[in-house]
PDB file of N, CA, C and O in Angstrom:
ATOM      1  N   UNK A   1      -8.735  -5.811  27.954  1.00  0.00           N
ATOM      2  CA  UNK A   1     -10.042  -5.746  26.838  1.00  0.00           C
ATOM      3  C   UNK A   1     -11.452  -6.330  26.846  1.00  0.00           C
ATOM      4  O   UNK A   1     -11.244  -7.530  27.351  1.00  0.00           O
ATOM      5  N   UNK A   2     -12.089  -5.378  26.339  1.00  0.00           N
ATOM      6  CA  UNK A   2     -13.806  -6.371  26.539  1.00  0.00           C
ATOM      7  C   UNK A   2     -13.862  -7.297  25.694  1.00  0.00           C
ATOM      8  O   UNK A   2     -13.811  -7.389  24.262  1.00  0.00           O
ATOM      9  N   UNK A   3     -14.617  -8.355  26.094  1.00  0.00           N
ATOM     10  CA  UNK A   3     -14.545  -9.198  25.337  1.00  0.00           C
ATOM     11  C   UNK A   3     -16.228  -9.429  24.274  1.00  0.00           C
ATOM     12  O   UNK A   3     -16.786  -8.652  24.469  1.00  0.00           O
ATOM     13  N   UNK A   4     -15.274  -9.762  23.075  1.00  0.00           N
ATOM     14  CA  UNK A   4     -16.708 -10.040  22.098  1.00  0.00           C
ATOM     15  C   UNK A   4     -17.009  -8.531  21.418  1.00  0.00           C
ATOM     16  O   UNK A   4     -18.291  -8.466  20.371  1.00  0.00           O
ATOM     17  N   UNK A   5     -16.111  -7.378  21.551  1.00  0.00           N
ATOM     18  CA  UNK A   5     -16.076  -6.163  20.581  1.00  0.00           C
ATOM     19  C   UNK A   5     -14.968  -6.234  19.577  1.00  0.00           C
ATOM     20  O   UNK A   5     -15.098  -5.440  18.670  1.00  0.00           O
ATOM     21  N   UNK A   6     -13.766  -6.958  19.725  1.00  0.00           N
ATOM     22  CA  UNK A   6     -12.930  -6.809  18.687  1.00  0.00           C
ATOM     23  C   UNK A   6     -12.804  -8.195  17.709  1.00  0.00           C
ATOM     24  O   UNK A   6     -13.303  -9.108  17.995  1.00  0.00           O
ATOM     25  N   UNK A   7     -12.356  -7.322  16.336  1.00  0.00           N
ATOM     26  CA  UNK A   7     -12.225  -8.566  15.052  1.00  0.00           C
ATOM     27  C   UNK A   7     -11.470  -9.539  15.841  1.00  0.00           C
ATOM     28  O   UNK A   7      -9.816  -9.685  16.612  1.00  0.00           O
ATOM     29  N   UNK A   8     -11.536 -10.532  15.082  1.00  0.00           N
ATOM     30  CA  UNK A   8     -10.223 -11.813  15.428  1.00  0.00           C
ATOM     31  C   UNK A   8      -8.998 -11.807  14.624  1.00  0.00           C
ATOM     32  O   UNK A   8      -9.231 -11.040  13.184  1.00  0.00           O
ATOM     33  N   UNK A   9      -7.881 -11.691  15.561  1.00  0.00           N
ATOM     34  CA  UNK A   9      -6.791 -10.838  15.043  1.00  0.00           C
ATOM     35  C   UNK A   9      -5.980 -12.507  14.431  1.00  0.00           C
ATOM     36  O   UNK A   9      -5.434 -13.249  15.872  1.00  0.00           O
ATOM     37  N   UNK A  10      -5.779 -12.936  13.415  1.00  0.00           N
ATOM     38  CA  UNK A  10      -4.941 -14.206  13.279  1.00  0.00           C
ATOM     39  C   UNK A  10      -3.855 -14.142  12.030  1.00  0.00           C
ATOM     40  O   UNK A  10      -3.551 -13.154  11.516  1.00  0.00           O
ATOM     41  N   UNK A  11      -3.204 -15.180  11.270  1.00  0.00           N
ATOM     42  CA  UNK A  11      -2.442 -15.105  10.582  1.00  0.00           C
ATOM     43  C   UNK A  11      -3.355 -14.978   9.459  1.00  0.00           C
ATOM     44  O   UNK A  11      -4.489 -15.671   9.176  1.00  0.00           O
ATOM     45  N   UNK A  12      -2.310 -14.012   8.206  1.00  0.00           N
ATOM     46  CA  UNK A  12      -3.181 -14.191   7.206  1.00  0.00           C
ATOM     47  C   UNK A  12      -1.823 -13.889   6.218  1.00  0.00           C
ATOM     48  O   UNK A  12      -0.744 -13.058   6.415  1.00  0.00           O
ATOM     49  N   UNK A  13      -2.414 -14.239   4.854  1.00  0.00           N
ATOM     50  CA  UNK A  13      -1.007 -14.213   3.577  1.00  0.00           C
ATOM     51  C   UNK A  13      -1.646 -12.929   2.954  1.00  0.00           C
ATOM     52  O   UNK A  13      -2.525 -13.065   2.386  1.00  0.00           O
ATOM     53  N   UNK A  14      -0.769 -11.969   2.885  1.00  0.00           N
ATOM     54  CA  UNK A  14      -0.907 -11.178   1.923  1.00  0.00           C
ATOM     55  C   UNK A  14      -0.222 -11.220   0.410  1.00  0.00           C
ATOM     56  O   UNK A  14       1.002 -11.286   0.735  1.00  0.00           O
ATOM     57  N   UNK A  15      -0.711 -11.124  -0.691  1.00  0.00           N
ATOM     58  CA  UNK A  15      -0.073 -11.398  -1.676  1.00  0.00           C
ATOM     59  C   UNK A  15      -0.131 -10.524  -2.559  1.00  0.00           C
ATOM     60  O   UNK A  15      -1.311  -9.895  -3.023  1.00  0.00           O
ATOM     61  N   UNK A  16       1.003 -10.083  -3.320  1.00  0.00           N
ATOM     62  CA  UNK A  16       1.300  -9.115  -4.519  1.00  0.00           C
ATOM     63  C   UNK A  16       1.372  -9.685  -5.487  1.00  0.00           C
ATOM     64  O   UNK A  16       1.963 -10.551  -5.908  1.00  0.00           O
ATOM     65  N   UNK A  17      -0.018  -9.392  -6.370  1.00  0.00           N
ATOM     66  CA  UNK A  17       0.038 -10.313  -7.276  1.00  0.00           C
ATOM     67  C   UNK A  17       0.445  -9.674  -8.421  1.00  0.00           C
ATOM     68  O   UNK A  17       1.505 -10.389  -9.377  1.00  0.00           O
ATOM     69  N   UNK A  18       0.761  -8.411  -8.363  1.00  0.00           N
ATOM     70  CA  UNK A  18       1.414  -7.892  -9.837  1.00  0.00           C
ATOM     71  C   UNK A  18       3.252  -8.306  -9.666  1.00  0.00           C
ATOM     72  O   UNK A  18       3.984  -8.358 -10.562  1.00  0.00           O
ATOM     73  N   UNK A  19       3.839  -8.335  -8.501  1.00  0.00           N
ATOM     74  CA  UNK A  19       5.202  -8.929  -8.358  1.00  0.00           C
ATOM     75  C   UNK A  19       5.582 -10.232  -7.847  1.00  0.00           C
ATOM     76  O   UNK A  19       6.821 -10.575  -7.618  1.00  0.00           O
ATOM     77  N   UNK A  20       3.924 -10.831  -7.974  1.00  0.00           N
ATOM     78  CA  UNK A  20       4.408 -12.717  -7.747  1.00  0.00           C
ATOM     79  C   UNK A  20       5.097 -12.446  -6.287  1.00  0.00           C
ATOM     80  O   UNK A  20       6.029 -13.532  -6.167  1.00  0.00           O
ATOM     81  N   UNK A  21       4.741 -11.845  -5.238  1.00  0.00           N
ATOM     82  CA  UNK A  21       5.325 -12.349  -3.620  1.00  0.00           C
ATOM     83  C   UNK A  21       4.088 -12.449  -2.967  1.00  0.00           C
ATOM     84  O   UNK A  21       2.964 -11.537  -2.873  1.00  0.00           O
ATOM     85  N   UNK A  22       4.586 -13.045  -2.295  1.00  0.00           N
ATOM     86  CA  UNK A  22       3.546 -12.971  -0.481  1.00  0.00           C
ATOM     87  C   UNK A  22       4.223 -12.924   0.463  1.00  0.00           C
ATOM     88  O   UNK A  22       5.268 -13.713   0.404  1.00  0.00           O
ATOM     89  N   UNK A  23       3.503 -12.543   1.680  1.00  0.00           N
ATOM     90  CA  UNK A  23       3.925 -12.543   3.150  1.00  0.00           C
ATOM     91  C   UNK A  23       3.057 -13.029   4.404  1.00  0.00           C
ATOM     92  O   UNK A  23       1.871 -12.740   3.893  1.00  0.00           O
ATOM     93  N   UNK A  24       3.666 -13.617   4.691  1.00  0.00           N
ATOM     94  CA  UNK A  24       2.688 -14.233   5.974  1.00  0.00           C
ATOM     95  C   UNK A  24       2.892 -13.342   7.290  1.00  0.00           C
ATOM     96  O   UNK A  24       4.160 -12.890   7.511  1.00  0.00           O
ATOM     97  N   UNK A  25       1.614 -12.467   7.502  1.00  0.00           N
ATOM     98  CA  UNK A  25       1.779 -11.680   8.794  1.00  0.00           C
ATOM     99  C   UNK A  25       0.401 -11.847   9.754  1.00  0.00           C
ATOM    100  O   UNK A  25      -0.369 -12.624   9.404  1.00  0.00           O
ATOM    101  N   UNK A  26       0.143 -11.134  10.399  1.00  0.00           N
ATOM    102  CA  UNK A  26      -1.285 -11.301  11.154  1.00  0.00           C
ATOM    103  C   UNK A  26      -2.102  -9.847  11.280  1.00  0.00           C
ATOM    104  O   UNK A  26      -1.331  -8.827  11.297  1.00  0.00           O
ATOM    105  N   UNK A  27      -3.141 -10.333  10.922  1.00  0.00           N
ATOM    106  CA  UNK A  27      -4.112  -9.045  10.930  1.00  0.00           C
ATOM    107  C   UNK A  27      -5.380  -9.546  10.972  1.00  0.00           C
ATOM    108  O   UNK A  27      -5.938 -10.443  11.449  1.00  0.00           O
ATOM    109  N   UNK A  28      -5.974  -8.491  11.118  1.00  0.00           N
ATOM    110  CA  UNK A  28      -7.676  -8.848  11.433  1.00  0.00           C
ATOM    111  C   UNK A  28      -8.801  -8.972  10.167  1.00  0.00           C
ATOM    112  O   UNK A  28     -10.157  -8.968   9.852  1.00  0.00           O
ATOM    113  N   UNK A  29      -7.698  -8.679   8.930  1.00  0.00           N
ATOM    114  CA  UNK A  29      -8.509  -9.021   7.558  1.00  0.00           C
ATOM    115  C   UNK A  29      -8.914 -10.197   7.428  1.00  0.00           C
ATOM    116  O   UNK A  29      -7.889 -11.479   8.051  1.00  0.00           O
ATOM    117  N   UNK A  30      -9.666 -10.915   6.732  1.00  0.00           N
ATOM    118  CA  UNK A  30     -10.260 -11.952   6.484  1.00  0.00           C
ATOM    119  C   UNK A  30     -10.679 -12.345   4.994  1.00  0.00           C
ATOM    120  O   UNK A  30     -10.856 -11.530   4.335  1.00  0.00           O
ATOM    121  N   UNK A  31     -10.478 -13.566   4.669  1.00  0.00           N
ATOM    122  CA  UNK A  31     -11.128 -13.767   3.147  1.00  0.00           C
ATOM    123  C   UNK A  31     -11.636 -15.327   3.337  1.00  0.00           C
ATOM    124  O   UNK A  31     -11.034 -16.073   3.910  1.00  0.00           O
ATOM    125  N   UNK A  32     -11.932 -15.583   1.947  1.00  0.00           N
ATOM    126  CA  UNK A  32     -12.409 -16.838   1.845  1.00  0.00           C
ATOM    127  C   UNK A  32     -11.492 -17.500   1.120  1.00  0.00           C
ATOM    128  O   UNK A  32     -11.577 -18.827   1.235  1.00  0.00           O
ATOM    129  N   UNK A  33     -10.576 -17.172   0.318  1.00  0.00           N
ATOM    130  CA  UNK A  33      -9.662 -17.886  -0.283  1.00  0.00           C
ATOM    131  C   UNK A  33      -8.813 -17.963   0.658  1.00  0.00           C
ATOM    132  O   UNK A  33      -8.424 -17.314   1.661  1.00  0.00           O
ATOM    133  N   UNK A  34      -7.986 -19.164   0.190  1.00  0.00           N
ATOM    134  CA  UNK A  34      -6.794 -19.981   1.319  1.00  0.00           C
ATOM    135  C   UNK A  34      -6.176 -20.364   0.531  1.00  0.00           C
ATOM    136  O   UNK A  34      -6.307 -20.147  -1.130  1.00  0.00           O
ATOM    137  N   UNK A  35      -4.845 -20.324   1.217  1.00  0.00           N
ATOM    138  CA  UNK A  35      -3.532 -20.761   0.450  1.00  0.00           C
ATOM    139  C   UNK A  35      -2.449 -21.673   1.523  1.00  0.00           C
ATOM    140  O   UNK A  35      -2.554 -21.258   2.565  1.00  0.00           O
ATOM    141  N   UNK A  36      -1.843 -22.500   0.656  1.00  0.00           N
ATOM    142  CA  UNK A  36      -1.181 -23.427   1.671  1.00  0.00           C
ATOM    143  C   UNK A  36      -0.103 -22.679   1.710  1.00  0.00           C
ATOM    144  O   UNK A  36       0.831 -22.763   0.396  1.00  0.00           O
ATOM    145  N   UNK A  37       0.578 -22.587   2.771  1.00  0.00           N
ATOM    146  CA  UNK A  37       2.022 -21.626   2.571  1.00  0.00           C
ATOM    147  C   UNK A  37       3.247 -22.827   3.091  1.00  0.00           C
ATOM    148  O   UNK A  37       3.138 -24.043   2.960  1.00  0.00           O
ATOM    149  N   UNK A  38       4.028 -22.549   3.037  1.00  0.00           N
ATOM    150  CA  UNK A  38       5.111 -23.167   3.058  1.00  0.00           C
ATOM    151  C   UNK A  38       5.562 -23.975   4.381  1.00  0.00           C
ATOM    152  O   UNK A  38       6.145 -24.899   3.926  1.00  0.00           O
ATOM    153  N   UNK A  39       5.045 -23.741   5.048  1.00  0.00           N
ATOM    154  CA  UNK A  39       4.949 -24.920   6.253  1.00  0.00           C
ATOM    155  C   UNK A  39       4.163 -25.975   6.693  1.00  0.00           C
ATOM    156  O   UNK A  39       4.068 -26.612   7.544  1.00  0.00           O
ATOM    157  N   UNK A  40       2.967 -25.485   5.426  1.00  0.00           N
ATOM    158  CA  UNK A  40       2.483 -26.759   5.308  1.00  0.00           C
ATOM    159  C   UNK A  40       0.732 -26.689   5.718  1.00  0.00           C
ATOM    160  O   UNK A  40       0.025 -26.816   5.570  1.00  0.00           O
ATOM    161  N   UNK A  41       1.130 -25.214   6.763  1.00  0.00           N
ATOM    162  CA  UNK A  41      -0.524 -25.201   7.059  1.00  0.00           C
ATOM    163  C   UNK A  41      -1.460 -24.221   6.108  1.00  0.00           C
ATOM    164  O   UNK A  41      -0.649 -23.396   5.158  1.00  0.00           O
ATOM    165  N   UNK A  42      -2.822 -24.259   6.066  1.00  0.00           N
ATOM    166  CA  UNK A  42      -3.451 -23.593   5.205  1.00  0.00           C
ATOM    167  C   UNK A  42      -3.940 -22.095   5.965  1.00  0.00           C
ATOM    168  O   UNK A  42      -4.330 -21.714   6.802  1.00  0.00           O
ATOM    169  N   UNK A  43      -3.808 -21.084   5.588  1.00  0.00           N
ATOM    170  CA  UNK A  43      -4.314 -19.404   6.176  1.00  0.00           C
ATOM    171  C   UNK A  43      -5.184 -19.200   4.908  1.00  0.00           C
ATOM    172  O   UNK A  43      -5.098 -18.970   3.796  1.00  0.00           O
ATOM    173  N   UNK A  44      -5.878 -18.011   5.218  1.00  0.00           N
ATOM    174  CA  UNK A  44      -6.427 -17.232   4.411  1.00  0.00           C
ATOM    175  C   UNK A  44      -5.806 -16.178   3.479  1.00  0.00           C
ATOM    176  O   UNK A  44      -4.707 -15.823   4.210  1.00  0.00           O
ATOM    177  N   UNK A  45      -6.027 -15.577   2.630  1.00  0.00           N
ATOM    178  CA  UNK A  45      -5.306 -14.821   1.333  1.00  0.00           C
ATOM    179  C   UNK A  45      -5.943 -13.735   1.145  1.00  0.00           C
ATOM    180  O   UNK A  45      -6.985 -13.687   0.496  1.00  0.00           O
ATOM    181  N   UNK A  46      -5.319 -12.684   1.459  1.00  0.00           N
ATOM    182  CA  UNK A  46      -5.836 -11.614   0.393  1.00  0.00           C
ATOM    183  C   UNK A  46      -4.655 -10.771  -0.499  1.00  0.00           C
ATOM    184  O   UNK A  46      -3.327 -10.728   0.021  1.00  0.00           O
ATOM    185  N   UNK A  47      -5.330 -10.501  -1.789  1.00  0.00           N
ATOM    186  CA  UNK A  47      -4.691  -9.816  -3.034  1.00  0.00           C
ATOM    187  C   UNK A  47      -4.628  -8.474  -2.501  1.00  0.00           C
ATOM    188  O   UNK A  47      -5.577  -7.915  -2.109  1.00  0.00           O
ATOM    189  N   UNK A  48      -3.588  -8.068  -2.842  1.00  0.00           N
ATOM    190  CA  UNK A  48      -2.942  -6.575  -2.885  1.00  0.00           C
ATOM    191  C   UNK A  48      -2.817  -5.995  -3.785  1.00  0.00           C
ATOM    192  O   UNK A  48      -1.869  -6.902  -4.730  1.00  0.00           O
ATOM    193  N   UNK A  49      -2.918  -4.880  -4.306  1.00  0.00           N
ATOM    194  CA  UNK A  49      -2.557  -4.372  -5.430  1.00  0.00           C
ATOM    195  C   UNK A  49      -0.768  -3.634  -5.678  1.00  0.00           C
ATOM    196  O   UNK A  49      -0.168  -4.117  -6.265  1.00  0.00           O
ATOM    197  N   UNK A  50      -0.238  -3.542  -4.107  1.00  0.00           N
ATOM    198  CA  UNK A  50       0.782  -2.676  -4.127  1.00  0.00           C
ATOM    199  C   UNK A  50       1.342  -3.292  -2.670  1.00  0.00           C
ATOM    200  O   UNK A  50       1.016  -3.223  -2.007  1.00  0.00           O
ATOM    201  N   UNK A  51       2.454  -3.543  -3.177  1.00  0.00           N
ATOM    202  CA  UNK A  51       2.888  -3.839  -1.944  1.00  0.00           C
ATOM    203  C   UNK A  51       4.335  -3.466  -1.588  1.00  0.00           C
ATOM    204  O   UNK A  51       5.152  -2.481  -2.453  1.00  0.00           O
ATOM    205  N   UNK A  52       5.222  -3.764  -0.974  1.00  0.00           N
ATOM    206  CA  UNK A  52       6.802  -3.281  -0.847  1.00  0.00           C
ATOM    207  C   UNK A  52       8.023  -3.705  -1.655  1.00  0.00           C
ATOM    208  O   UNK A  52       8.622  -2.761  -2.234  1.00  0.00           O
ATOM    209  N   UNK A  53       7.483  -4.866  -2.459  1.00  0.00           N
ATOM    210  CA  UNK A  53       8.002  -4.913  -3.455  1.00  0.00           C
ATOM    211  C   UNK A  53       8.156  -4.544  -4.550  1.00  0.00           C
ATOM    212  O   UNK A  53       8.582  -4.206  -5.431  1.00  0.00           O
ATOM    213  N   UNK A  54       6.361  -3.690  -5.013  1.00  0.00           N
ATOM    214  CA  UNK A  54       5.970  -3.460  -6.454  1.00  0.00           C
ATOM    215  C   UNK A  54       5.876  -1.919  -6.427  1.00  0.00           C
ATOM    216  O   UNK A  54       6.068  -1.044  -6.858  1.00  0.00           O
ATOM    217  N   UNK A  55       5.916  -1.198  -5.158  1.00  0.00           N
ATOM    218  CA  UNK A  55       5.772   0.078  -5.005  1.00  0.00           C
ATOM    219  C   UNK A  55       6.988   0.707  -5.460  1.00  0.00           C
ATOM    220  O   UNK A  55       8.235   0.438  -5.032  1.00  0.00           O
ATOM    221  N   UNK A  56       6.917   1.939  -5.980  1.00  0.00           N
ATOM    222  CA  UNK A  56       8.041   2.600  -6.839  1.00  0.00           C
ATOM    223  C   UNK A  56       8.932   3.332  -5.690  1.00  0.00           C
ATOM    224  O   UNK A  56       9.857   3.653  -5.768  1.00  0.00           O
ATOM    225  N   UNK A  57       8.300   3.802  -4.298  1.00  0.00           N
ATOM    226  CA  UNK A  57       9.127   4.354  -3.546  1.00  0.00           C
ATOM    227  C   UNK A  57      10.016   3.353  -2.942  1.00  0.00           C
ATOM    228  O   UNK A  57      11.505   3.725  -2.756  1.00  0.00           O
ATOM    229  N   UNK A  58       9.781   2.472  -2.945  1.00  0.00           N
ATOM    230  CA  UNK A  58      10.545   1.216  -2.156  1.00  0.00           C
ATOM    231  C   UNK A  58      11.796   0.647  -3.131  1.00  0.00           C
ATOM    232  O   UNK A  58      12.515  -0.216  -2.680  1.00  0.00           O
ATOM    233  N   UNK A  59      11.329   0.485  -4.296  1.00  0.00           N
ATOM    234  CA  UNK A  59      11.837  -0.187  -5.488  1.00  0.00           C
ATOM    235  C   UNK A  59      13.032   0.633  -6.229  1.00  0.00           C
ATOM    236  O   UNK A  59      13.768   0.372  -6.732  1.00  0.00           O
ATOM    237  N   UNK A  60      12.907   2.169  -5.549  1.00  0.00           N
ATOM    238  CA  UNK A  60      13.600   3.209  -6.471  1.00  0.00           C
ATOM    239  C   UNK A  60      13.361   3.528  -7.582  1.00  0.00           C
ATOM    240  O   UNK A  60      14.092   4.245  -8.219  1.00  0.00           O
ATOM    241  N   UNK A  61      12.166   3.534  -8.004  1.00  0.00           N
ATOM    242  CA  UNK A  61      11.804   3.774  -9.426  1.00  0.00           C
ATOM    243  C   UNK A  61      10.867   4.941  -9.670  1.00  0.00           C
ATOM    244  O   UNK A  61      10.049   5.738 -10.519  1.00  0.00           O
ATOM    245  N   UNK A  62      10.987   5.637  -8.172  1.00  0.00           N
ATOM    246  CA  UNK A  62       9.767   6.995  -7.946  1.00  0.00           C
ATOM    247  C   UNK A  62      10.242   7.888  -8.637  1.00  0.00           C
ATOM    248  O   UNK A  62      11.485   8.240  -8.659  1.00  0.00           O
ATOM    249  N   UNK A  63       9.263   8.700  -9.564  1.00  0.00           N
ATOM    250  CA  UNK A  63       9.730   9.978 -10.316  1.00  0.00           C
ATOM    251  C   UNK A  63      10.028  11.130  -9.452  1.00  0.00           C
ATOM    252  O   UNK A  63       9.025  11.682  -8.402  1.00  0.00           O
ATOM    253  N   UNK A  64      10.413  11.424  -9.521  1.00  0.00           N
ATOM    254  CA  UNK A  64      10.643  13.412  -8.061  1.00  0.00           C
ATOM    255  C   UNK A  64       9.708  14.265  -9.526  1.00  0.00           C
ATOM    256  O   UNK A  64       9.921  14.565 -10.480  1.00  0.00           O
ATOM    257  N   UNK A  65       8.524  15.122  -8.716  1.00  0.00           N
ATOM    258  CA  UNK A  65       8.074  16.005  -9.191  1.00  0.00           C
ATOM    259  C   UNK A  65       8.366  17.426  -9.539  1.00  0.00           C
ATOM    260  O   UNK A  65       9.498  17.887  -8.656  1.00  0.00           O
ATOM    261  N   UNK A  66       8.525  18.226 -10.530  1.00  0.00           N
ATOM    262  CA  UNK A  66       8.761  19.410 -10.534  1.00  0.00           C
ATOM    263  C   UNK A  66       7.871  20.386  -9.768  1.00  0.00           C
ATOM    264  O   UNK A  66       7.051  21.395 -10.564  1.00  0.00           O
ATOM    265  N   UNK A  67       8.043  20.630  -8.494  1.00  0.00           N
ATOM    266  CA  UNK A  67       6.987  21.212  -7.878  1.00  0.00           C
ATOM    267  C   UNK A  67       7.617  22.782  -8.047  1.00  0.00           C
ATOM    268  O   UNK A  67       6.684  23.548  -8.228  1.00  0.00           O
ATOM    269  N   UNK A  68       8.924  23.142  -7.841  1.00  0.00           N
ATOM    270  CA  UNK A  68       9.109  24.589  -8.190  1.00  0.00           C
ATOM    271  C   UNK A  68       8.488  24.890  -9.631  1.00  0.00           C
ATOM    272  O   UNK A  68       8.079  26.145  -9.749  1.00  0.00           O
ATOM    273  N   UNK A  69       8.539  24.128 -10.791  1.00  0.00           N
ATOM    274  CA  UNK A  69       8.081  24.538 -11.839  1.00  0.00           C
ATOM    275  C   UNK A  69       7.078  24.675 -11.923  1.00  0.00           C
ATOM    276  O   UNK A  69       6.196  25.878 -12.586  1.00  0.00           O
ATOM    277  N   UNK A  70       5.925  24.008 -11.115  1.00  0.00           N
ATOM    278  CA  UNK A  70       4.744  23.747 -10.922  1.00  0.00           C
ATOM    279  C   UNK A  70       4.237  25.655 -10.218  1.00  0.00           C
ATOM    280  O   UNK A  70       3.412  25.863 -10.538  1.00  0.00           O
ATOM    281  N   UNK A  71       5.069  25.540  -9.510  1.00  0.00           N
ATOM    282  CA  UNK A  71       4.399  26.904  -8.346  1.00  0.00           C
ATOM    283  C   UNK A  71       4.711  28.081  -9.371  1.00  0.00           C
ATOM    284  O   UNK A  71       4.178  29.086  -9.483  1.00  0.00           O
ATOM    285  N   UNK A  72       6.082  27.954 -10.085  1.00  0.00           N
ATOM    286  CA  UNK A  72       6.393  28.996 -10.867  1.00  0.00           C
ATOM    287  C   UNK A  72       5.327  29.029 -12.167  1.00  0.00           C
ATOM    288  O   UNK A  72       4.911  30.840 -12.430  1.00  0.00           O
ATOM    289  N   UNK A  73       5.170  28.302 -12.795  1.00  0.00           N
ATOM    290  CA  UNK A  73       3.881  28.292 -13.923  1.00  0.00           C
ATOM    291  C   UNK A  73       2.275  28.545 -13.328  1.00  0.00           C
ATOM    292  O   UNK A  73       1.904  29.844 -14.204  1.00  0.00           O
ATOM    293  N   UNK A  74       2.043  28.468 -12.107  1.00  0.00           N
ATOM    294  CA  UNK A  74       1.070  29.294 -11.444  1.00  0.00           C
ATOM    295  C   UNK A  74       1.289  30.464 -11.208  1.00  0.00           C
ATOM    296  O   UNK A  74       0.159  31.309 -11.700  1.00  0.00           O
ATOM    297  N   UNK A  75       2.276  30.725 -10.919  1.00  0.00           N
ATOM    298  CA  UNK A  75       2.283  32.491 -10.496  1.00  0.00           C
ATOM    299  C   UNK A  75       2.301  33.037 -11.705  1.00  0.00           C
ATOM    300  O   UNK A  75       2.067  34.351 -11.838  1.00  0.00           O
ATOM    301  N   UNK A  76       2.937  32.784 -12.516  1.00  0.00           N
ATOM    302  CA  UNK A  76       2.922  33.343 -14.163  1.00  0.00           C
ATOM    303  C   UNK A  76       1.291  33.589 -14.403  1.00  0.00           C
ATOM    304  O   UNK A  76       1.185  34.621 -15.160  1.00  0.00           O
ATOM    305  N   UNK A  77       0.580  32.520 -14.199  1.00  0.00           N
ATOM    306  CA  UNK A  77      -0.922  32.441 -15.091  1.00  0.00           C
ATOM    307  C   UNK A  77      -1.672  33.101 -14.232  1.00  0.00           C
ATOM    308  O   UNK A  77      -2.815  34.003 -14.603  1.00  0.00           O
ATOM    309  N   UNK A  78      -1.768  33.217 -12.894  1.00  0.00           N
ATOM    310  CA  UNK A  78      -2.503  34.289 -11.983  1.00  0.00           C
ATOM    311  C   UNK A  78      -2.301  35.130 -11.234  1.00  0.00           C
ATOM    312  O   UNK A  78      -2.900  35.698 -10.350  1.00  0.00           O
ATOM    313  N   UNK A  79      -0.376  35.149 -11.279  1.00  0.00           N
ATOM    314  CA  UNK A  79       0.015  36.249 -10.296  1.00  0.00           C
ATOM    315  C   UNK A  79       0.252  36.070  -8.898  1.00  0.00           C
ATOM    316  O   UNK A  79      -0.214  34.595  -8.744  1.00  0.00           O
ATOM    317  N   UNK A  80       0.896  36.268  -8.492  1.00  0.00           N
ATOM    318  CA  UNK A  80       1.692  36.446  -6.836  1.00  0.00           C
ATOM    319  C   UNK A  80       0.119  36.427  -5.742  1.00  0.00           C
ATOM    320  O   UNK A  80      -0.785  37.211  -6.207  1.00  0.00           O
ATOM    321  N   UNK A  81       0.728  35.715  -4.714  1.00  0.00           N
ATOM    322  CA  UNK A  81      -0.379  36.148  -3.767  1.00  0.00           C
ATOM    323  C   UNK A  81      -0.148  37.657  -3.093  1.00  0.00           C
ATOM    324  O   UNK A  81       0.827  37.736  -2.931  1.00  0.00           O
ATOM    325  N   UNK A  82      -1.136  38.557  -3.336  1.00  0.00           N
ATOM    326  CA  UNK A  82      -0.980  39.752  -2.675  1.00  0.00           C
ATOM    327  C   UNK A  82      -0.453  41.096  -3.691  1.00  0.00           C
ATOM    328  O   UNK A  82      -0.228  41.462  -2.814  1.00  0.00           O
ATOM    329  N   UNK A  83      -0.456  40.445  -4.618  1.00  0.00           N
ATOM    330  CA  UNK A  83      -0.120  41.578  -5.343  1.00  0.00           C
ATOM    331  C   UNK A  83      -1.007  42.239  -6.039  1.00  0.00           C
ATOM    332  O   UNK A  83      -0.411  42.944  -6.962  1.00  0.00           O
ATOM    333  N   UNK A  84      -1.983  42.636  -5.468  1.00  0.00           N
ATOM    334  CA  UNK A  84      -2.824  43.094  -6.109  1.00  0.00           C
ATOM    335  C   UNK A  84      -3.048  44.720  -6.040  1.00  0.00           C
ATOM    336  O   UNK A  84      -2.738  45.427  -5.174  1.00  0.00           O
TER     337      UNK A  84
END
């Protein structure tokens, strides 16, 4: 790798405020805010709105959209393609 062109890569805590969950990983993201982690060290903390703990897909609360009904409704309103 070329020196001096890559961002610093180090430990960062990502905190999901909605689910009150945090995890330590490595990233190039930085933050002015810090948090003392379970191991006693202080790391920069990045607040996120959604993580795997609060996202509907991972929690099993995702809604299935009625795409077939949407297509049929569109065809009723505007006609089928090529039906001229």
